[in-house]
PDB file of C-alpha atoms and ligand atoms in Angstrom:
ATOM      1  CA  MET A   1       3.232  31.898  70.700  1.00 49.00           C
ATOM      2  CA  THR A   2       4.889  33.912  68.017  1.00 57.00           C
ATOM      3  CA  ASN A   3       6.417  31.639  65.086  1.00 66.00           C
ATOM      4  CA  PRO A   4       5.394  28.344  66.296  1.00 75.00           C
ATOM      5  CA  GLN A   5       6.880  25.452  64.597  1.00 84.00           C
ATOM      6  CA  PRO A   6       4.867  23.167  62.306  1.00 85.00           C
ATOM      7  CA  ALA A   7       3.347  20.010  63.756  1.00 85.00           C
ATOM      8  CA  GLU A   8       5.100  16.616  63.094  1.00 86.00           C
ATOM      9  CA  ASN A   9       3.982  13.982  60.365  1.00 85.00           C
ATOM     10  CA  LEU A  10       3.388  16.654  57.735  1.00 87.00           C
ATOM     11  CA  THR A  11       3.606  16.210  54.022  1.00 86.00           C
ATOM     12  CA  TRP A  12       3.571  19.246  51.439  1.00 84.00           C
ATOM     13  CA  HIS A  13       1.642  18.099  48.622  1.00 84.00           C
ATOM     14  CA  LYS A  14       2.723  19.572  45.342  1.00 85.00           C
ATOM     15  CA  HIS A  15      -0.099  20.545  43.424  1.00 88.00           C
ATOM     16  CA  LYS A  16      -0.907  20.265  39.810  1.00 93.00           C
ATOM     17  CA  VAL A  17      -1.846  24.004  38.582  1.00 96.00           C
ATOM     18  CA  SER A  18       1.388  25.678  39.254  1.00 95.00           C
ATOM     19  CA  ARG A  19       2.062  29.347  40.315  1.00 96.00           C
ATOM     20  CA  GLY A  20       3.621  29.492  36.678  1.00 96.00           C
ATOM     21  CA  ASP A  21       0.619  28.528  35.132  1.00 97.00           C
ATOM     22  CA  ARG A  22      -1.779  30.754  36.802  1.00 97.00           C
ATOM     23  CA  GLU A  23       0.583  34.000  36.112  1.00 95.00           C
ATOM     24  CA  ALA A  24       0.556  32.695  32.170  1.00 95.00           C
ATOM     25  CA  ALA A  25      -3.527  32.872  32.571  1.00 95.00           C
ATOM     26  CA  ASN A  26      -3.339  36.009  34.330  1.00 93.00           C
ATOM     27  CA  GLY A  27      -0.964  38.064  32.207  1.00 91.00           C
ATOM     28  CA  HIS A  28       1.290  39.181  34.854  1.00 93.00           C
ATOM     29  CA  ARG A  29       3.187  38.141  37.645  1.00 94.00           C
ATOM     30  CA  GLY A  30       2.163  37.354  41.360  1.00 97.00           C
ATOM     31  CA  ALA A  31       3.661  39.834  44.152  1.00 98.00           C
ATOM     32  CA  THR A  32       3.483  41.399  47.011  1.00 98.00           C
ATOM     33  CA  LEU A  33       3.157  45.101  47.565  1.00 98.00           C
ATOM     34  CA  TRP A  34       3.850  45.918  51.300  1.00 98.00           C
ATOM     35  CA  PHE A  35       3.227  49.190  52.195  1.00 98.00           C
ATOM     36  CA  THR A  36       4.621  50.003  55.500  1.00 98.00           C
ATOM     37  CA  GLY A  37       4.451  53.686  57.392  1.00 98.00           C
ATOM     38  CA  LEU A  38       3.016  55.469  60.171  1.00 98.00           C
ATOM     39  CA  SER A  39      -0.600  55.509  60.818  1.00 97.00           C
ATOM     40  CA  GLY A  40      -2.278  58.313  58.778  1.00 98.00           C
ATOM     41  CA  SER A  41       0.808  58.416  56.618  1.00 98.00           C
ATOM     42  CA  GLY A  42      -1.576  56.990  53.544  1.00 98.00           C
ATOM     43  CA  LYS A  43      -1.170  53.350  53.233  1.00 98.00           C
ATOM     44  CA  SER A  44      -4.817  52.443  52.882  1.00 97.00           C
ATOM     45  CA  THR A  45      -5.400  55.311  50.375  1.00 98.00           C
ATOM     46  CA  LEU A  46      -2.336  54.191  48.052  1.00 98.00           C
ATOM     47  CA  ALA A  47      -3.151  50.277  48.354  1.00 98.00           C
ATOM     48  CA  ASN A  48      -6.359  51.066  47.219  1.00 98.00           C
ATOM     49  CA  GLU A  49      -5.450  53.789  44.615  1.00 98.00           C
ATOM     50  CA  VAL A  50      -2.919  51.383  42.957  1.00 98.00           C
ATOM     51  CA  ALA A  51      -5.003  48.299  43.491  1.00 98.00           C
ATOM     52  CA  PHE A  52      -7.774  50.385  41.196  1.00 98.00           C
ATOM     53  CA  ALA A  53      -5.509  51.470  38.533  1.00 98.00           C
ATOM     54  CA  LEU A  54      -3.910  47.683  38.377  1.00 97.00           C
ATOM     55  CA  HIS A  55      -7.426  46.437  38.035  1.00 97.00           C
ATOM     56  CA  GLN A  56      -8.263  48.913  35.396  1.00 96.00           C
ATOM     57  CA  ARG A  57      -5.361  47.330  33.509  1.00 95.00           C
ATOM     58  CA  GLY A  58      -6.905  44.059  33.926  1.00 95.00           C
ATOM     59  CA  ALA A  59      -4.533  42.594  36.680  1.00 96.00           C
ATOM     60  CA  ARG A  60      -5.871  40.085  39.154  1.00 97.00           C
ATOM     61  CA  THR A  61      -5.303  42.315  42.695  1.00 98.00           C
ATOM     62  CA  TYR A  62      -6.507  41.782  46.543  1.00 98.00           C
ATOM     63  CA  VAL A  63      -5.960  44.705  49.059  1.00 98.00           C
ATOM     64  CA  LEU A  64      -5.255  43.067  52.845  1.00 97.00           C
ATOM     65  CA  ASP A  65      -5.761  46.005  55.028  1.00 94.00           C
ATOM     66  CA  GLY A  66      -4.954  46.858  58.705  1.00 85.00           C
ATOM     67  CA  ASP A  67      -8.028  47.015  60.549  1.00 84.00           C
ATOM     68  CA  ASN A  68     -10.432  44.886  58.261  1.00 90.00           C
ATOM     69  CA  ILE A  69      -7.852  41.975  58.825  1.00 93.00           C
ATOM     70  CA  ARG A  70      -7.825  42.686  62.750  1.00 92.00           C
ATOM     71  CA  MET A  71     -11.659  42.233  62.595  1.00 92.00           C
ATOM     72  CA  GLY A  72     -11.545  38.803  61.025  1.00 94.00           C
ATOM     73  CA  LEU A  73      -8.567  36.545  60.769  1.00 93.00           C
ATOM     74  CA  ASN A  74      -6.774  37.951  63.306  1.00 94.00           C
ATOM     75  CA  ARG A  75      -9.241  38.949  65.729  1.00 95.00           C
ATOM     76  CA  GLY A  76      -7.953  38.733  68.998  1.00 94.00           C
ATOM     77  CA  LEU A  77      -4.791  39.783  68.690  1.00 95.00           C
ATOM     78  CA  GLY A  78      -3.762  43.393  70.306  1.00 91.00           C
ATOM     79  CA  PHE A  79      -0.802  45.726  69.719  1.00 88.00           C
ATOM     80  CA  SER A  80       1.737  44.656  72.490  1.00 90.00           C
ATOM     81  CA  PRO A  81       4.952  43.719  70.301  1.00 88.00           C
ATOM     82  CA  GLU A  82       4.244  39.909  70.503  1.00 93.00           C
ATOM     83  CA  ASP A  83       0.725  40.466  69.100  1.00 94.00           C
ATOM     84  CA  ARG A  84       1.995  43.077  66.675  1.00 90.00           C
ATOM     85  CA  GLN A  85       4.526  40.434  65.538  1.00 92.00           C
ATOM     86  CA  GLU A  86       2.158  37.687  65.138  1.00 95.00           C
ATOM     87  CA  ASN A  87      -0.226  39.938  63.247  1.00 94.00           C
ATOM     88  CA  ILE A  88       2.427  40.367  60.416  1.00 94.00           C
ATOM     89  CA  ARG A  89       3.589  36.892  60.570  1.00 96.00           C
ATOM     90  CA  ARG A  90       0.248  35.739  59.658  1.00 96.00           C
ATOM     91  CA  ILE A  91      -0.378  38.701  57.074  1.00 97.00           C
ATOM     92  CA  GLY A  92       3.130  37.728  55.718  1.00 98.00           C
ATOM     93  CA  GLU A  93       1.553  34.011  55.171  1.00 97.00           C
ATOM     94  CA  VAL A  94      -1.281  35.260  53.512  1.00 97.00           C
ATOM     95  CA  ALA A  95       0.657  37.431  51.260  1.00 98.00           C
ATOM     96  CA  LYS A  96       2.415  34.639  50.572  1.00 98.00           C
ATOM     97  CA  LEU A  97      -0.710  32.570  49.138  1.00 97.00           C
ATOM     98  CA  PHE A  98      -1.609  35.421  47.438  1.00 98.00           C
ATOM     99  CA  THR A  99       1.586  35.458  45.452  1.00 98.00           C
ATOM    100  CA  ASP A 100       1.219  31.801  44.807  1.00 97.00           C
ATOM    101  CA  ALA A 101      -2.273  32.426  43.283  1.00 97.00           C
ATOM    102  CA  GLY A 102      -0.454  34.560  40.965  1.00 97.00           C
ATOM    103  CA  VAL A 103      -2.173  37.343  42.405  1.00 98.00           C
ATOM    104  CA  LEU A 104      -0.668  41.186  42.948  1.00 98.00           C
ATOM    105  CA  ASN A 105      -1.911  41.844  46.528  1.00 98.00           C
ATOM    106  CA  LEU A 106      -1.388  44.725  48.359  1.00 98.00           C
ATOM    107  CA  THR A 107      -0.855  44.912  52.221  1.00 98.00           C
ATOM    108  CA  ALA A 108      -1.444  48.112  54.369  1.00 97.00           C
ATOM    109  CA  PHE A 109      -0.036  47.497  57.892  1.00 96.00           C
ATOM    110  CA  VAL A 110       1.666  50.055  60.128  1.00 95.00           C
ATOM    111  CA  SER A 111       4.614  46.901  60.666  1.00 95.00           C
ATOM    112  CA  PRO A 112       6.670  48.859  62.378  1.00 95.00           C
ATOM    113  CA  TYR A 113       9.442  46.367  62.988  1.00 95.00           C
ATOM    114  CA  ARG A 114      11.896  45.669  60.619  1.00 97.00           C
ATOM    115  CA  GLU A 115      12.654  42.259  61.655  1.00 96.00           C
ATOM    116  CA  ASP A 116       9.042  41.476  61.146  1.00 95.00           C
ATOM    117  CA  ARG A 117       9.042  43.002  57.586  1.00 97.00           C
ATOM    118  CA  ALA A 118      12.169  41.238  56.675  1.00 97.00           C
ATOM    119  CA  ALA A 119      10.454  37.774  57.732  1.00 97.00           C
ATOM    120  CA  ALA A 120       7.462  38.630  55.579  1.00 97.00           C
ATOM    121  CA  ARG A 121       9.852  39.250  52.494  1.00 98.00           C
ATOM    122  CA  SER A 122      11.657  35.611  53.492  1.00 97.00           C
ATOM    123  CA  LEU A 123       8.392  33.541  52.910  1.00 97.00           C
ATOM    124  CA  GLN A 124       8.180  34.984  49.073  1.00 97.00           C
ATOM    125  CA  PRO A 125       9.049  32.380  46.658  1.00 93.00           C
ATOM    126  CA  GLU A 126      12.032  34.286  45.115  1.00 94.00           C
ATOM    127  CA  PRO A 127      13.685  37.908  45.168  1.00 93.00           C
ATOM    128  CA  GLY A 128      11.594  40.232  43.320  1.00 94.00           C
ATOM    129  CA  ARG A 129       8.133  39.018  44.620  1.00 97.00           C
ATOM    130  CA  PHE A 130       8.234  41.278  47.762  1.00 98.00           C
ATOM    131  CA  ILE A 131       7.890  45.034  47.267  1.00 98.00           C
ATOM    132  CA  GLU A 132       8.165  47.391  50.099  1.00 98.00           C
ATOM    133  CA  VAL A 133       6.627  50.628  49.838  1.00 98.00           C
ATOM    134  CA  TRP A 134       7.702  52.744  52.442  1.00 98.00           C
ATOM    135  CA  VAL A 135       5.066  55.446  52.529  1.00 98.00           C
ATOM    136  CA  LYS A 136       6.802  58.347  54.216  1.00 98.00           C
ATOM    137  CA  ALA A 137       5.502  61.159  56.108  1.00 98.00           C
ATOM    138  CA  ASP A 138       6.560  62.514  59.326  1.00 97.00           C
ATOM    139  CA  VAL A 139       4.531  62.220  62.568  1.00 97.00           C
ATOM    140  CA  ALA A 140       3.577  65.895  62.549  1.00 97.00           C
ATOM    141  CA  THR A 141       1.744  65.679  58.815  1.00 98.00           C
ATOM    142  CA  CYS A 142       0.406  62.179  59.984  1.00 98.00           C
ATOM    143  CA  ALA A 143      -1.018  63.897  63.056  1.00 97.00           C
ATOM    144  CA  SER A 144      -2.585  66.710  61.170  1.00 98.00           C
ATOM    145  CA  ARG A 145      -4.300  64.342  58.772  1.00 98.00           C
ATOM    146  CA  ASP A 146      -5.575  62.099  61.583  1.00 97.00           C
ATOM    147  CA  PRO A 147      -7.951  60.282  59.467  1.00 94.00           C
ATOM    148  CA  LYS A 148      -9.382  58.169  62.301  1.00 95.00           C
ATOM    149  CA  GLY A 149      -8.530  60.262  65.286  1.00 96.00           C
ATOM    150  CA  LEU A 150      -6.209  58.215  66.615  1.00 96.00           C
ATOM    151  CA  TYR A 151      -3.503  60.819  67.195  1.00 97.00           C
ATOM    152  CA  ARG A 152      -5.641  62.904  69.135  1.00 97.00           C
ATOM    153  CA  ARG A 153      -6.662  60.086  71.518  1.00 97.00           C
ATOM    154  CA  ALA A 154      -2.881  58.782  71.694  1.00 96.00           C
ATOM    155  CA  LEU A 155      -1.950  62.574  72.289  1.00 94.00           C
ATOM    156  CA  ALA A 156      -4.386  62.607  75.267  1.00 95.00           C
ATOM    157  CA  GLY A 157      -3.179  59.580  76.779  1.00 93.00           C
ATOM    158  CA  GLU A 158      -6.053  57.772  75.886  1.00 95.00           C
ATOM    159  CA  ILE A 159      -4.354  54.977  73.543  1.00 94.00           C
ATOM    160  CA  THR A 160      -1.215  53.618  74.925  1.00 92.00           C
ATOM    161  CA  GLY A 161       1.489  51.730  72.803  1.00 92.00           C
ATOM    162  CA  PHE A 162       0.757  54.201  69.689  1.00 95.00           C
ATOM    163  CA  THR A 163       3.500  53.957  67.128  1.00 96.00           C
ATOM    164  CA  GLY A 164       5.332  57.380  66.665  1.00 95.00           C
ATOM    165  CA  VAL A 165       3.764  58.663  69.477  1.00 95.00           C
ATOM    166  CA  SER A 166       4.478  56.326  72.417  1.00 93.00           C
ATOM    167  CA  ALA A 167       8.097  56.235  73.351  1.00 92.00           C
ATOM    168  CA  ASP A 168       7.679  52.219  73.656  1.00 91.00           C
ATOM    169  CA  ALA A 169       6.089  51.924  70.221  1.00 94.00           C
ATOM    170  CA  PRO A 170       8.752  53.125  67.566  1.00 95.00           C
ATOM    171  CA  TYR A 171       8.740  53.079  64.120  1.00 97.00           C
ATOM    172  CA  GLU A 172      11.741  51.196  62.618  1.00 97.00           C
ATOM    173  CA  GLU A 173      12.216  53.039  59.279  1.00 98.00           C
ATOM    174  CA  PRO A 174      13.127  50.875  56.421  1.00 98.00           C
ATOM    175  CA  HIS A 175      16.587  50.465  55.325  1.00 97.00           C
ATOM    176  CA  ASP A 176      16.074  48.420  51.940  1.00 93.00           C
ATOM    177  CA  ALA A 177      12.515  49.486  50.845  1.00 98.00           C
ATOM    178  CA  GLU A 178      11.899  49.040  47.035  1.00 98.00           C
ATOM    179  CA  ILE A 179      10.043  52.090  46.788  1.00 98.00           C
ATOM    180  CA  VAL A 180       9.827  55.213  48.921  1.00 98.00           C
ATOM    181  CA  VAL A 181       6.773  57.738  48.604  1.00 98.00           C
ATOM    182  CA  GLU A 182       6.792  60.907  50.167  1.00 98.00           C
ATOM    183  CA  THR A 183       3.358  61.714  50.828  1.00 98.00           C
ATOM    184  CA  ALA A 184       3.657  65.154  52.841  1.00 98.00           C
ATOM    185  CA  ARG A 185       5.440  66.374  49.546  1.00 98.00           C
ATOM    186  CA  HIS A 186       3.498  64.884  46.460  1.00 98.00           C
ATOM    187  CA  SER A 187      -0.206  64.148  45.961  1.00 98.00           C
ATOM    188  CA  VAL A 188      -1.942  60.810  45.835  1.00 98.00           C
ATOM    189  CA  PRO A 189      -1.938  60.816  41.875  1.00 98.00           C
ATOM    190  CA  GLU A 190       1.640  61.425  41.860  1.00 98.00           C
ATOM    191  CA  CYS A 191       2.623  58.734  44.315  1.00 98.00           C
ATOM    192  CA  VAL A 192       0.724  56.311  42.329  1.00 98.00           C
ATOM    193  CA  SER A 193       1.994  56.903  39.295  1.00 98.00           C
ATOM    194  CA  GLN A 194       5.617  56.641  41.088  1.00 98.00           C
ATOM    195  CA  ILE A 195       4.385  53.302  42.381  1.00 98.00           C
ATOM    196  CA  LEU A 196       3.250  52.020  38.835  1.00 97.00           C
ATOM    197  CA  SER A 197       6.160  53.366  36.766  1.00 97.00           C
ATOM    198  CA  GLU A 198       8.527  51.193  39.228  1.00 97.00           C
ATOM    199  CA  LEU A 199       6.357  48.140  38.928  1.00 96.00           C
ATOM    200  CA  GLU A 200       6.549  48.681  35.370  1.00 95.00           C
ATOM    201  CA  ARG A 201      10.582  49.282  35.628  1.00 96.00           C
ATOM    202  CA  ARG A 202      10.915  45.938  37.599  1.00 95.00           C
ATOM    203  CA  GLY A 203       8.919  43.713  35.475  1.00 92.00           C
ATOM    204  CA  VAL A 204       5.982  43.010  37.796  1.00 92.00           C
ATOM    205  CA  ILE A 205       3.539  44.285  35.301  1.00 92.00           C
ATOM    206  CA  PRO A 206       3.875  44.909  31.616  1.00 88.00           C
ATOM    207  CA  PRO A 207       4.046  48.516  30.211  1.00 87.00           C
ATOM    208  CA  VAL A 208       0.840  50.100  28.952  1.00 83.00           C
ATOM    209  CA  GLN A 209       0.720  49.618  25.319  1.00 75.00           C
ATOM    210  CA  SER A 210      -0.030  53.269  23.225  1.00 68.00           C
TER     211      SER A 210
HETATM  212  N1  ADP B 301      -0.071  61.668  48.708  1.00 93.02           N
HETATM  213  C1  ADP B 301      -0.591  60.974  49.769  1.00 93.02           C
HETATM  214  N2  ADP B 301      -0.823  59.835  49.582  1.00 93.02           N
HETATM  215  C2  ADP B 301      -1.672  59.007  50.588  1.00 93.02           C
HETATM  216  N3  ADP B 301      -2.857  59.847  51.273  1.00 93.02           N
HETATM  217  C3  ADP B 301      -2.683  61.095  51.449  1.00 93.02           C
HETATM  218  C4  ADP B 301      -1.664  61.975  50.422  1.00 93.02           C
HETATM  219  N4  ADP B 301      -1.764  62.811  50.779  1.00 93.02           N
HETATM  220  C5  ADP B 301      -2.898  63.335  51.585  1.00 93.02           C
HETATM  221  N5  ADP B 301      -3.151  62.120  51.912  1.00 93.02           N
HETATM  222  C6  ADP B 301      -4.628  61.852  52.972  1.00 93.02           C
HETATM  223  O1  ADP B 301      -3.833  60.989  54.077  1.00 93.02           O
HETATM  224  C7  ADP B 301      -4.705  60.284  54.781  1.00 93.02           C
HETATM  225  C8  ADP B 301      -3.811  59.035  54.902  1.00 93.02           C
HETATM  226  O2  ADP B 301      -4.975  57.887  55.519  1.00 93.02           O
HETATM  227  P1  ADP B 301      -4.992  56.457  55.467  1.00 93.02           P
HETATM  228  O3  ADP B 301      -4.815  56.132  53.876  1.00 93.02           O
HETATM  229  O4  ADP B 301      -6.233  55.768  55.940  1.00 93.02           O
HETATM  230  O5  ADP B 301      -3.577  56.427  56.354  1.00 93.02           O
HETATM  231  P2  ADP B 301      -3.047  54.794  56.763  1.00 93.02           P
HETATM  232  O6  ADP B 301      -3.674  53.851  56.225  1.00 93.02           O
HETATM  233  O7  ADP B 301      -1.676  54.757  56.544  1.00 93.02           O
HETATM  234  O8  ADP B 301      -3.206  54.892  58.189  1.00 93.02           O
HETATM  235  C9  ADP B 301      -6.067  60.374  53.815  1.00 93.02           C
HETATM  236  O9  ADP B 301      -7.079  61.295  54.132  1.00 93.02           O
HETATM  237  C10 ADP B 301      -5.196  60.682  52.680  1.00 93.02           C
HETATM  238  O10 ADP B 301      -6.548  61.561  51.705  1.00 93.02           O
HETATM  239 MG1   MG B 302      -4.795  52.026  57.047  1.00 93.02          MG
END
């Protein structure tokens, strides 16, 4: 039941307070920062640190993080290709709502399939609202970090369909990511400032007044 069609007899209701009104009140644009990468590459760490930095600058932020969402909204979905697609489809829809709310929302999901990420991108209201951040690190680095002990279990054959380890669970590297952070080569603070500079350069957030 992936990507189901909407029911019939529905009418979109236009609301009185627009995205532009909300963005004017917030002092910045709504946008999705879509972090993608292998497990252990640093998506949660960086999404949280960037959200913290943005919050300190007075921005409205929200982090949507993999396991947290799978415990609630997406409870019941597993890691088959179909369930992964449905997981990302729903997150894409939620991210779109946060953008419409004028919030800088940061999503931290492996999101291994290019097509699913492209679908999430296409839901956003206009170009520039979806900023794909490829959190790039090789499997060996991620496995040596193993923050949740998942690589150890996957390599021992206790977890099947583990992205980057199992032959049937590839990670499709982005071709069109707006930002690429190399977390095996750069520290967390370096990656955070790279992302913030890129957001300024793209006009997503205003530069800090000195
Ligand atoms: N430059 C970096 N960016 C992000 N995380 C890093 C970096 N360098 C080392 N790490 C470490 O890598 C681990 C990444 O874990 P996590 O953020 O949970 O990954 P993911 O959410 O992608 O599965 C953390 O222990 C973090 O401290
Ligand atoms: Mg994570």
